[in-house]
XYZ file of C-alpha atoms in Angstrom:
684
model
C 146.185 77.259 34.995
C 148.194 79.527 36.645
C 148.847 78.583 40.042
C 147.466 81.231 42.404
C 150.135 81.070 44.940
C 152.562 82.237 42.138
C 151.123 85.678 42.504
C 152.595 86.194 46.054
C 155.764 86.030 44.419
C 155.010 89.509 42.710
C 155.278 90.935 46.434
C 158.678 90.101 46.578
C 161.654 92.726 46.198
C 159.053 95.572 45.063
C 161.393 97.940 43.261
C 163.210 95.451 41.035
C 161.819 94.244 37.374
C 159.157 91.555 37.367
C 161.815 89.161 35.217
C 164.363 89.018 37.988
C 164.402 85.925 40.611
C 161.852 85.747 43.130
C 160.736 83.089 46.159
C 163.208 80.503 48.202
C 163.426 78.231 45.087
C 164.835 80.450 42.187
C 161.438 81.317 40.568
C 161.128 83.700 37.110
C 158.342 84.690 35.226
C 158.387 84.510 31.664
C 157.424 87.691 30.615
C 156.324 88.372 27.000
C 158.666 90.915 25.709
C 155.549 93.226 24.720
C 155.193 93.381 29.121
C 158.517 94.796 29.342
C 159.391 98.231 29.863
C 160.912 100.564 27.288
C 164.308 100.604 29.290
C 164.548 96.614 29.119
C 162.219 95.788 25.833
C 165.222 96.286 23.419
C 167.594 93.956 25.351
C 164.971 91.447 26.387
C 167.121 88.529 25.852
C 169.879 89.496 27.676
C 167.845 90.565 30.798
C 165.221 87.640 30.826
C 168.098 85.293 30.877
C 170.390 86.922 33.534
C 169.715 83.882 36.434
C 170.861 81.306 33.985
C 171.028 77.783 34.929
C 169.902 78.330 38.814
C 166.343 78.701 37.912
C 164.504 75.777 39.411
C 161.150 77.080 38.610
C 159.508 79.121 35.657
C 156.543 80.612 35.347
C 154.535 81.136 31.940
C 152.813 84.415 31.750
C 149.806 84.738 29.004
C 150.115 87.728 26.926
C 146.556 89.130 26.904
C 145.196 92.342 26.154
C 145.621 94.597 29.302
C 142.956 97.294 30.603
C 143.643 101.071 30.681
C 145.863 101.505 33.265
C 146.275 105.132 32.842
C 144.952 106.297 36.171
C 146.928 103.631 38.167
C 150.170 104.918 36.459
C 149.311 108.576 37.253
C 151.062 108.279 40.190
C 154.864 108.480 39.851
C 156.915 105.217 40.557
C 158.895 106.925 42.892
C 156.514 109.023 45.043
C 154.911 108.711 48.126
C 151.570 106.509 48.292
C 149.034 107.356 50.702
C 145.415 105.945 51.460
C 144.585 109.302 53.215
C 144.709 111.376 50.174
C 141.304 111.672 48.335
C 144.010 111.344 44.704
C 145.596 108.259 45.776
C 142.374 106.455 46.849
C 140.464 106.959 43.498
C 143.642 105.971 41.759
C 143.994 102.834 44.008
C 140.203 101.933 44.119
C 141.070 102.069 39.927
C 143.712 99.355 40.488
C 141.837 97.321 42.677
C 138.896 97.539 40.359
C 141.168 96.138 37.562
C 142.306 93.104 39.700
C 138.979 92.045 41.142
C 137.641 92.212 37.341
C 139.855 89.894 35.953
C 138.060 86.607 34.808
C 140.449 84.096 35.572
C 143.454 83.447 38.166
C 145.810 83.709 34.633
C 144.400 87.159 33.444
C 144.632 88.462 37.304
C 148.515 87.127 37.010
C 149.268 88.467 33.629
C 147.977 91.909 34.442
C 149.813 91.972 37.716
C 152.717 91.248 35.930
C 152.363 93.840 33.291
C 151.598 96.157 35.585
C 153.777 95.525 38.369
C 156.981 97.522 37.049
C 154.386 100.711 35.748
C 152.605 101.272 38.952
C 153.800 102.875 41.941
C 155.121 99.558 44.428
C 153.476 100.448 47.649
C 150.085 100.970 45.081
C 150.161 97.955 43.831
C 151.325 95.972 46.701
C 148.177 97.307 48.561
C 145.460 96.963 45.680
C 146.917 93.326 44.677
C 146.648 92.623 48.556
C 143.219 93.727 48.506
C 142.221 91.987 45.659
C 143.503 88.691 46.829
C 141.850 88.830 49.872
C 138.179 89.697 48.477
C 138.420 87.686 45.464
C 136.839 84.300 45.927
C 139.164 82.413 43.940
C 141.966 83.796 45.477
C 140.714 83.903 49.358
C 142.712 80.891 50.590
C 146.151 83.096 49.579
C 148.285 84.026 52.211
C 149.794 87.716 51.994
C 153.264 87.925 53.217
C 153.956 90.460 56.027
C 154.285 94.098 54.753
C 157.177 94.685 57.165
C 158.829 91.900 55.216
C 158.331 94.040 51.922
C 158.681 97.165 53.055
C 161.162 96.787 55.822
C 162.015 100.755 55.404
C 158.725 101.540 56.935
C 159.543 99.710 60.222
C 163.326 100.214 60.694
C 165.601 102.854 60.388
C 168.187 103.815 57.659
C 171.081 102.949 59.721
C 170.141 99.317 60.089
C 169.099 98.917 56.534
C 172.578 100.105 55.552
C 174.540 97.123 57.749
C 171.957 94.896 56.686
C 172.608 95.548 53.038
C 176.461 95.153 53.727
C 175.842 91.630 55.429
C 173.446 90.469 52.680
C 176.334 91.406 50.095
C 179.349 90.532 52.037
C 178.319 87.239 53.637
C 177.022 83.946 52.658
C 173.553 83.235 53.471
C 174.083 80.659 56.211
C 176.611 82.935 57.996
C 174.619 86.171 58.446
C 173.879 87.780 61.680
C 170.999 89.556 62.627
C 171.371 93.193 62.554
C 170.169 94.516 65.615
C 168.001 97.485 65.897
C 169.053 100.237 68.561
C 166.197 100.752 70.824
C 166.526 104.405 71.469
C 167.405 105.776 68.012
C 164.398 108.455 67.520
C 165.205 110.421 70.633
C 166.839 110.543 74.069
C 165.171 110.458 77.177
C 165.307 114.413 77.618
C 162.050 113.907 75.476
C 159.401 112.718 78.050
C 156.971 111.028 75.242
C 160.288 108.721 73.842
C 159.606 106.541 77.034
C 156.461 105.202 74.900
C 159.152 104.264 72.159
C 158.470 100.220 72.793
C 154.595 100.884 72.190
C 155.043 103.833 69.445
C 157.746 102.030 67.385
C 156.679 98.125 67.947
C 156.648 96.447 64.642
C 153.596 94.408 65.364
C 150.973 97.237 66.652
C 152.418 99.251 63.431
C 151.379 96.088 61.510
C 148.110 95.450 63.089
C 147.126 98.791 62.063
C 148.389 98.509 58.291
C 146.358 94.655 58.165
C 143.745 96.519 59.797
C 142.914 99.356 57.128
C 143.588 96.466 54.719
C 141.059 94.068 55.853
C 138.765 97.396 56.116
C 139.715 99.518 53.052
C 137.280 102.542 52.736
C 137.208 103.489 49.257
C 136.584 100.768 46.304
C 133.716 101.384 43.356
C 132.815 97.335 44.454
C 130.540 98.158 47.451
C 130.648 95.029 49.140
C 134.542 95.205 49.623
C 133.598 98.523 52.300
C 130.154 97.252 53.155
C 131.150 94.656 56.136
C 129.254 94.008 59.079
C 129.624 96.978 61.369
C 132.623 98.467 60.033
C 131.929 101.999 61.053
C 131.682 100.796 64.771
C 134.567 98.540 64.572
C 136.780 101.747 63.037
C 135.387 103.200 66.370
C 136.296 100.186 68.838
C 139.795 99.350 67.362
C 141.044 103.044 67.617
C 139.288 103.593 70.925
C 141.259 99.851 72.031
C 143.985 101.484 70.866
C 144.045 105.133 72.832
C 142.860 103.027 76.139
C 146.018 101.039 75.914
C 148.263 103.861 75.063
C 146.930 105.676 78.316
C 147.680 102.497 80.380
C 151.256 102.256 78.670
C 151.294 106.170 79.795
C 150.570 105.275 83.277
C 153.431 102.576 83.066
C 156.106 105.338 82.535
C 154.480 108.168 85.025
C 152.810 110.378 82.570
C 149.244 111.710 82.096
C 146.695 110.646 80.035
C 147.486 111.756 76.641
C 145.621 115.389 75.714
C 143.422 115.564 72.631
C 144.078 117.824 69.579
C 140.623 119.566 70.386
C 141.794 122.965 68.834
C 143.073 122.430 65.412
C 144.866 126.036 65.769
C 146.987 125.371 68.445
C 150.559 124.680 67.639
C 151.204 120.830 68.336
C 153.668 120.330 71.513
C 155.435 117.419 70.292
C 157.486 116.858 67.561
C 158.889 113.472 65.958
C 161.966 112.565 64.222
C 161.569 109.304 62.744
C 164.763 108.405 61.420
C 163.762 106.737 58.211
C 164.110 106.466 54.733
C 161.804 105.550 51.861
C 162.970 103.336 49.899
C 160.303 103.841 47.091
C 160.641 107.463 47.226
C 164.202 107.784 47.716
C 163.577 110.531 50.297
C 163.693 110.692 54.288
C 160.243 110.527 56.095
C 160.265 114.437 56.868
C 160.185 115.295 60.492
C 157.585 117.568 62.502
C 159.513 120.334 64.595
C 158.394 121.193 68.201
C 155.298 123.694 68.197
C 154.345 123.410 64.513
C 151.116 124.992 63.733
C 148.638 123.221 60.947
C 147.914 125.631 57.910
C 145.569 125.439 54.994
C 146.543 122.883 52.338
C 147.245 123.931 48.874
C 149.241 121.253 47.147
C 147.895 121.102 43.214
C 149.989 118.179 42.381
C 148.029 116.693 45.098
C 144.531 117.871 44.490
C 144.619 119.054 47.819
C 143.167 122.059 48.378
C 141.329 122.300 51.981
C 141.249 124.756 54.637
C 141.144 124.241 58.349
C 137.726 125.667 58.401
C 136.390 122.996 56.567
C 137.615 120.537 59.664
C 135.767 122.726 62.086
C 132.760 122.719 60.116
C 132.470 118.907 59.537
C 133.202 118.648 63.160
C 130.454 121.164 63.959
C 127.978 119.450 61.649
C 129.104 116.046 62.924
C 128.265 117.535 66.871
C 124.919 119.158 65.572
C 123.636 115.988 64.150
C 124.659 113.595 67.462
C 122.809 116.380 69.422
C 119.758 116.337 67.448
C 119.789 112.400 66.979
C 119.997 112.033 63.519
C 121.925 112.662 59.869
C 120.856 113.785 56.929
C 121.526 111.660 53.937
C 122.328 112.947 50.378
C 118.347 113.022 49.653
C 117.748 114.920 53.074
C 116.244 111.949 54.526
C 116.775 111.702 58.418
C 118.803 108.858 59.633
C 118.320 108.190 63.123
C 121.626 107.813 65.459
C 119.766 104.743 67.667
C 121.359 102.420 70.350
C 121.630 99.832 67.585
C 123.239 101.642 64.515
C 124.243 105.049 65.425
C 127.820 104.229 65.847
C 128.400 102.252 62.870
C 126.783 105.052 60.735
C 128.973 108.078 62.910
C 132.070 105.473 62.422
C 131.634 105.714 58.691
C 130.763 109.366 58.416
C 134.108 110.310 60.761
C 136.455 107.786 59.075
C 134.850 108.809 56.403
C 134.216 105.741 54.303
C 132.024 105.220 50.809
C 129.341 104.019 53.036
C 129.278 107.560 54.866
C 125.617 108.570 54.629
C 126.429 112.487 53.245
C 130.196 113.184 52.425
C 129.241 116.701 51.073
C 127.738 117.589 54.349
C 129.865 115.559 56.845
C 133.125 115.831 55.066
C 136.192 113.519 55.408
C 137.096 114.494 58.814
C 138.989 111.946 60.488
C 141.316 111.243 56.902
C 141.991 114.613 56.254
C 143.139 115.163 60.137
C 145.554 112.762 59.224
C 146.703 114.465 55.825
C 146.753 117.716 57.570
C 149.122 116.854 60.249
C 151.128 114.963 57.548
C 151.876 118.261 55.613
C 152.369 120.615 58.152
C 156.003 120.656 57.957
C 155.200 121.952 53.745
C 151.163 122.480 53.315
C 151.976 124.516 49.885
C 154.534 122.338 48.712
C 156.897 124.772 48.445
C 159.480 122.584 49.220
C 158.178 119.477 47.167
C 158.170 117.655 50.534
C 155.639 114.396 50.622
C 153.883 113.725 53.624
C 155.261 112.751 56.967
C 154.572 109.561 58.880
C 151.195 110.703 59.868
C 150.277 110.065 56.199
C 150.909 106.308 55.770
C 148.695 103.659 57.917
C 151.507 101.412 58.538
C 153.809 104.181 60.038
C 150.928 106.797 61.588
C 151.241 105.036 65.239
C 154.865 105.758 65.270
C 154.176 109.794 65.729
C 152.727 111.054 69.423
C 150.091 113.172 67.803
C 148.588 110.184 66.493
C 147.138 109.495 69.795
C 146.341 113.421 70.147
C 144.200 113.050 67.147
C 142.455 110.052 68.100
C 141.427 111.022 71.429
C 139.935 113.883 69.732
C 138.058 111.560 67.055
C 137.036 109.366 70.044
C 135.293 112.567 71.992
C 133.040 112.856 69.319
C 131.906 109.306 69.551
C 131.670 109.396 73.201
C 129.496 112.476 72.902
C 127.204 109.990 70.886
C 127.525 107.541 73.614
C 126.941 109.634 76.162
C 123.531 110.466 75.130
C 122.454 107.076 74.752
C 120.503 105.460 78.070
C 122.396 103.594 80.800
C 122.447 99.612 80.432
C 119.718 98.605 83.211
C 119.979 95.883 86.099
C 118.042 93.841 83.685
C 120.101 94.462 80.492
C 123.518 93.882 82.543
C 122.302 90.631 84.952
C 122.172 86.747 83.684
C 119.392 85.784 85.994
C 120.658 82.720 88.214
C 124.460 82.938 87.601
C 127.201 84.424 89.819
C 131.060 84.669 89.961
C 132.208 83.744 93.435
C 135.551 84.209 92.342
C 138.290 85.560 90.059
C 142.237 85.041 89.907
C 144.362 85.669 87.397
C 148.151 83.986 87.804
C 151.296 83.300 85.902
C 152.786 79.555 85.771
C 153.818 79.042 89.573
C 153.629 82.545 90.227
C 152.244 84.301 92.989
C 148.190 85.252 92.246
C 146.879 88.639 90.759
C 150.476 89.472 89.876
C 151.586 89.753 85.990
C 155.204 90.152 85.323
C 156.697 91.916 82.188
C 160.004 92.162 80.686
C 161.939 92.675 77.137
C 162.064 90.261 74.482
C 164.630 90.444 71.468
C 163.141 88.760 68.561
C 164.534 88.233 64.849
C 162.344 88.936 61.955
C 163.606 88.060 58.063
C 163.396 90.896 56.041
C 164.775 89.619 53.226
C 161.893 90.189 50.642
C 162.262 93.884 50.794
C 165.934 94.252 50.012
C 166.156 94.675 46.073
C 169.180 94.291 44.391
C 171.123 92.307 46.593
C 171.848 88.608 46.712
C 169.156 86.328 47.897
C 168.971 84.581 51.130
C 167.566 85.341 54.899
C 168.322 88.974 56.598
C 167.211 89.385 59.552
C 166.780 92.382 61.915
C 166.934 91.912 65.475
C 164.203 94.237 67.643
C 163.408 94.352 70.955
C 159.865 94.472 72.507
C 157.831 93.996 75.260
C 156.733 90.455 76.412
C 154.963 88.932 79.510
C 154.761 86.016 81.313
C 152.100 83.945 80.129
C 149.224 83.690 82.314
C 146.171 81.629 83.185
C 142.580 83.098 84.215
C 140.268 81.166 86.953
C 136.605 81.907 87.226
C 134.373 80.395 89.670
C 130.604 80.759 88.432
C 127.505 79.729 89.855
C 124.715 78.313 87.888
C 121.600 78.085 90.026
C 118.964 77.807 87.170
C 119.286 73.652 87.351
C 119.816 73.403 83.642
C 122.876 73.935 81.393
C 123.345 77.332 80.232
C 126.005 79.344 78.328
C 127.766 82.297 79.042
C 129.407 84.493 76.869
C 132.667 85.906 79.491
C 133.643 89.147 78.937
C 137.458 90.359 80.263
C 138.815 93.397 80.672
C 141.297 95.684 82.615
C 141.842 99.280 83.305
C 144.274 101.145 85.860
C 143.092 101.744 89.456
C 144.138 104.597 90.054
C 144.397 108.251 87.869
C 147.372 110.258 87.223
C 147.421 111.709 90.786
C 147.017 108.502 92.235
C 143.340 108.783 93.177
C 140.898 105.941 92.809
C 139.386 106.569 89.519
C 135.538 107.350 88.934
C 133.347 104.913 87.191
C 133.173 107.916 84.046
C 136.879 108.016 83.531
C 137.565 104.157 84.593
C 135.130 102.970 81.645
C 137.243 104.944 79.220
C 140.398 103.382 79.718
C 139.039 99.641 79.947
C 141.071 97.233 77.806
C 139.559 94.187 76.191
C 141.900 91.339 77.274
C 139.304 88.418 76.013
C 135.780 87.328 75.232
C 134.419 83.434 75.047
C 131.581 81.029 75.375
C 131.586 78.804 78.288
C 129.384 76.232 79.144
C 127.782 76.318 82.303
C 126.755 72.985 84.072
C 124.136 73.725 87.058
C 125.751 73.955 90.103
C 129.409 75.472 90.863
C 131.474 75.600 87.748
C 135.568 76.595 87.289
C 136.448 78.308 83.939
C 140.249 78.422 83.227
C 141.667 79.985 80.463
C 144.790 80.889 78.991
C 146.130 84.458 77.700
C 147.326 82.866 74.766
C 144.233 82.502 73.592
C 142.897 85.863 73.513
C 140.260 87.106 71.375
C 142.111 90.289 70.835
C 145.526 88.895 69.835
C 147.402 86.931 67.253
C 150.767 84.897 67.856
C 154.337 86.263 67.140
C 154.261 83.835 64.193
C 151.057 85.314 62.300
C 152.132 89.200 63.484
C 155.316 88.517 61.008
C 153.693 85.920 58.928
C 156.512 83.311 59.307
C 154.932 81.425 56.960
C 156.417 77.952 57.275
C 156.434 78.071 61.048
C 153.480 76.292 62.853
C 151.590 76.255 59.484
C 148.280 74.127 59.474
C 147.996 71.046 57.196
C 147.387 72.374 53.466
C 143.966 72.472 52.201
C 142.677 72.115 56.058
C 139.675 74.847 57.382
C 142.189 75.795 59.599
C 144.762 76.753 56.954
C 142.186 79.125 55.734
C 142.042 80.535 59.246
C 145.584 80.923 59.037
C 145.780 82.544 55.717
C 143.518 85.539 56.660
C 144.726 86.341 60.071
C 147.320 88.807 59.946
C 144.840 91.176 61.514
C 144.987 91.323 65.128
C 146.728 93.251 68.081
C 150.485 91.787 68.270
C 150.193 89.007 71.547
C 153.573 90.109 73.064
C 151.287 93.366 73.602
C 147.955 91.898 75.532
C 149.110 93.821 78.503
C 150.679 97.169 79.721
C 154.401 97.266 80.789
C 153.467 98.093 84.188
C 155.653 99.742 86.790
C 159.083 97.885 88.524
C 157.331 98.619 91.884
C 154.145 97.476 90.333
C 151.076 99.642 88.484
C 147.684 98.713 90.291
C 145.197 97.639 87.816
C 141.431 96.210 88.421
C 140.543 92.908 86.159
C 137.042 92.959 85.673
C 134.906 89.821 84.091
C 131.347 89.104 83.358
C 129.444 86.489 82.498
C 126.553 87.641 80.122
C 123.590 85.262 78.844
C 125.157 83.611 75.634
C 121.410 84.119 74.367
C 121.083 87.693 74.204
C 124.451 87.893 72.416
C 124.946 84.910 70.164
C 124.938 84.869 66.574
C 124.263 81.659 64.587
C 127.180 81.225 62.051
C 129.769 79.047 61.005
C 133.199 80.400 62.241
C 135.447 77.532 61.640
C 138.324 78.220 58.818
C 136.975 81.878 58.958
C 139.985 83.639 61.142
C 137.780 84.218 64.272
C 140.306 84.261 66.728
C 140.928 88.167 66.741
C 137.495 88.732 66.010
C 137.381 91.908 69.139
C 139.224 93.971 67.078
C 139.408 92.961 63.423
C 135.790 91.417 62.976
C 135.484 88.174 61.167
C 136.125 87.613 57.774
C 132.903 87.464 55.565
C 130.740 87.291 58.796
C 129.124 89.273 61.090
C 130.838 90.404 64.025
C 130.734 87.396 66.907
C 128.411 89.342 69.554
C 124.907 90.768 69.514
C 125.700 93.173 72.299
C 127.810 96.999 71.318
C 131.332 96.903 70.885
C 132.783 97.610 74.589
C 129.795 96.255 76.236
C 129.200 96.960 79.206
C 131.721 100.313 79.378
C 130.426 101.800 76.248
C 128.085 103.895 77.529
C 128.074 106.109 80.905
C 126.732 103.938 84.131
C 123.172 104.381 85.523
C 122.424 106.984 88.014
C 124.459 106.957 91.384
C 127.355 104.377 90.367
C 130.146 106.409 90.735
C 132.739 103.629 91.039
C 133.153 100.573 89.594
C 132.495 98.409 92.554
C 129.060 100.027 92.661
C 128.421 99.148 88.818
C 128.667 95.275 89.528
C 125.628 92.896 89.511
C 125.914 89.327 90.521
C 127.154 87.773 87.400
C 130.506 90.524 87.172
C 133.572 90.436 89.387
C 136.557 92.687 89.573
C 140.100 91.727 91.722
C 142.753 94.395 92.141
C 146.054 92.981 90.165
C 149.620 94.419 89.693
C 151.566 94.653 86.731
C 155.366 94.418 87.540
C 157.830 95.531 84.950
C 161.178 93.580 85.305
C 164.002 95.547 83.272
C 165.664 92.730 81.918
C 166.141 91.443 78.236
C 165.451 87.888 77.096
C 165.982 86.334 73.789
C 163.221 85.053 72.107
C 163.752 80.644 71.093
C 162.799 80.300 67.849
């Protein structure tokens, strides 16, 4: 019986043949001759024994009859793979089905070994990852970080060349980390480049990739896609990314991002990625300033879409919002109500296979990515592949990602603006009041947060192919903050123990012009920082909560999957939780950068009635610690309220400022975020 952990070795060295050695222990798959590709089958003895006496472990691979792989193999091994292309989604869906339908881990191992040298390496990684996350017999497995397997999507070509040299010349014990320069994609002549640390952060891009891995939008097994409140989560996760991005813009003296409202306008911002795809052996194409979108007609990609199609889909979605219902494929009305309307819209706008009517409402969000990513070569005249907007692991690097998603968010907000405002009764928690809140770093002055730069090392060796083995580290600079603690004083006058759901948000206090923000604008910039349950004894209570416990973030080790550090004991429920949880906003990006003189923010804390909000389910071993943006594996979203509550709707009449919005169970305090322009080395 095959050990399911061996399947993870198939992620190592993605462009090398499958029979090459893998893993920290020198491990080889004993591949049946019939599984070898045409190039290696005639010399099977020679190539299969290359590693010789150094092998520490051999994994037998059963020779079974292989399912029809013609569809997965129709994408070339050296082409770029994109989830945004319908043709590629169909191909991936087929390969996921094949992996999901294998009867045992043994059969899955055989098919995966056979497929690995025949299908596109990025497609293989994606399809096998989705299958391992969703098969009952492999769910406990821990997927390696995508950045370790495909470092070329996260770091620039010059660094990769230096890392190759280091690993070829220097023995593993003596290798030095190669530093990724901080300013390699643009100069300070480009104001947008001030946000390099957000857009090009490894953790932020890994979060986006992993989120789409947990929430695929296409598979013939509907249960893989049809997860609880999936469409609403698509809306909320991306809305939060835009809110966070705008706070970072304020931290760099820039105005909020302008939505890409008119699809026929030129895109003002250019972007030059300076990365090479190791799979396609091509540079990621740039987009020049002032590029316009054009109708797409790319025969090889089976793409024939006009800008007019996007505009029609958008208009139909707006019409549905204004009418309060969508039409499904049978012509029945599906109400866009308070409870499920946002979920229906999310699946429709993205769009996933859960869309009520893909023919009528189209594929707006995904096609927007595709149009922008092919703007440099819309007809394939120059045989160029898509730009970074065409891949979920690279899209967030490009300034236009935030313009496009601000536009998508506007459509969602149109729906939200038509819902009735929350009433005092819906917001209040009778008998419970907050008497004071404070946030402070250890030993620091109250309500002052501090950020700085940190350098951390990440091992990229899994993705360095055809080179001597051993660790190869990249050293990257990222934002970091001093850890802090919330202190919340709550009075419970009810005379009995109650439970409260503590909801913590933060938003800029002033707008771009330095004027106090109006509630209708500020609510869209509210960043969720944490959400947790607290027991409230009768009388006064003091609740303390550390920033590292946030329901939004995951710690550094999990973002970068240093799988040997801080690992829970084997077989424990906590290990299961550790395994699934690559999805989560990186903890080092929890708070915005701030300004040297301090960025004025407002901290908002609410204690809502947990009896109204609770979802009764068992969460241990279910990866619930980053549930705000990622949900919980195989479980319901752990909050009955709408995502973003209480800021997801327009405020009640007469509330123009946040202070007028407050009920006794809410409180606000001014907080300053001060940035210190210093760099510290992370202690591993």
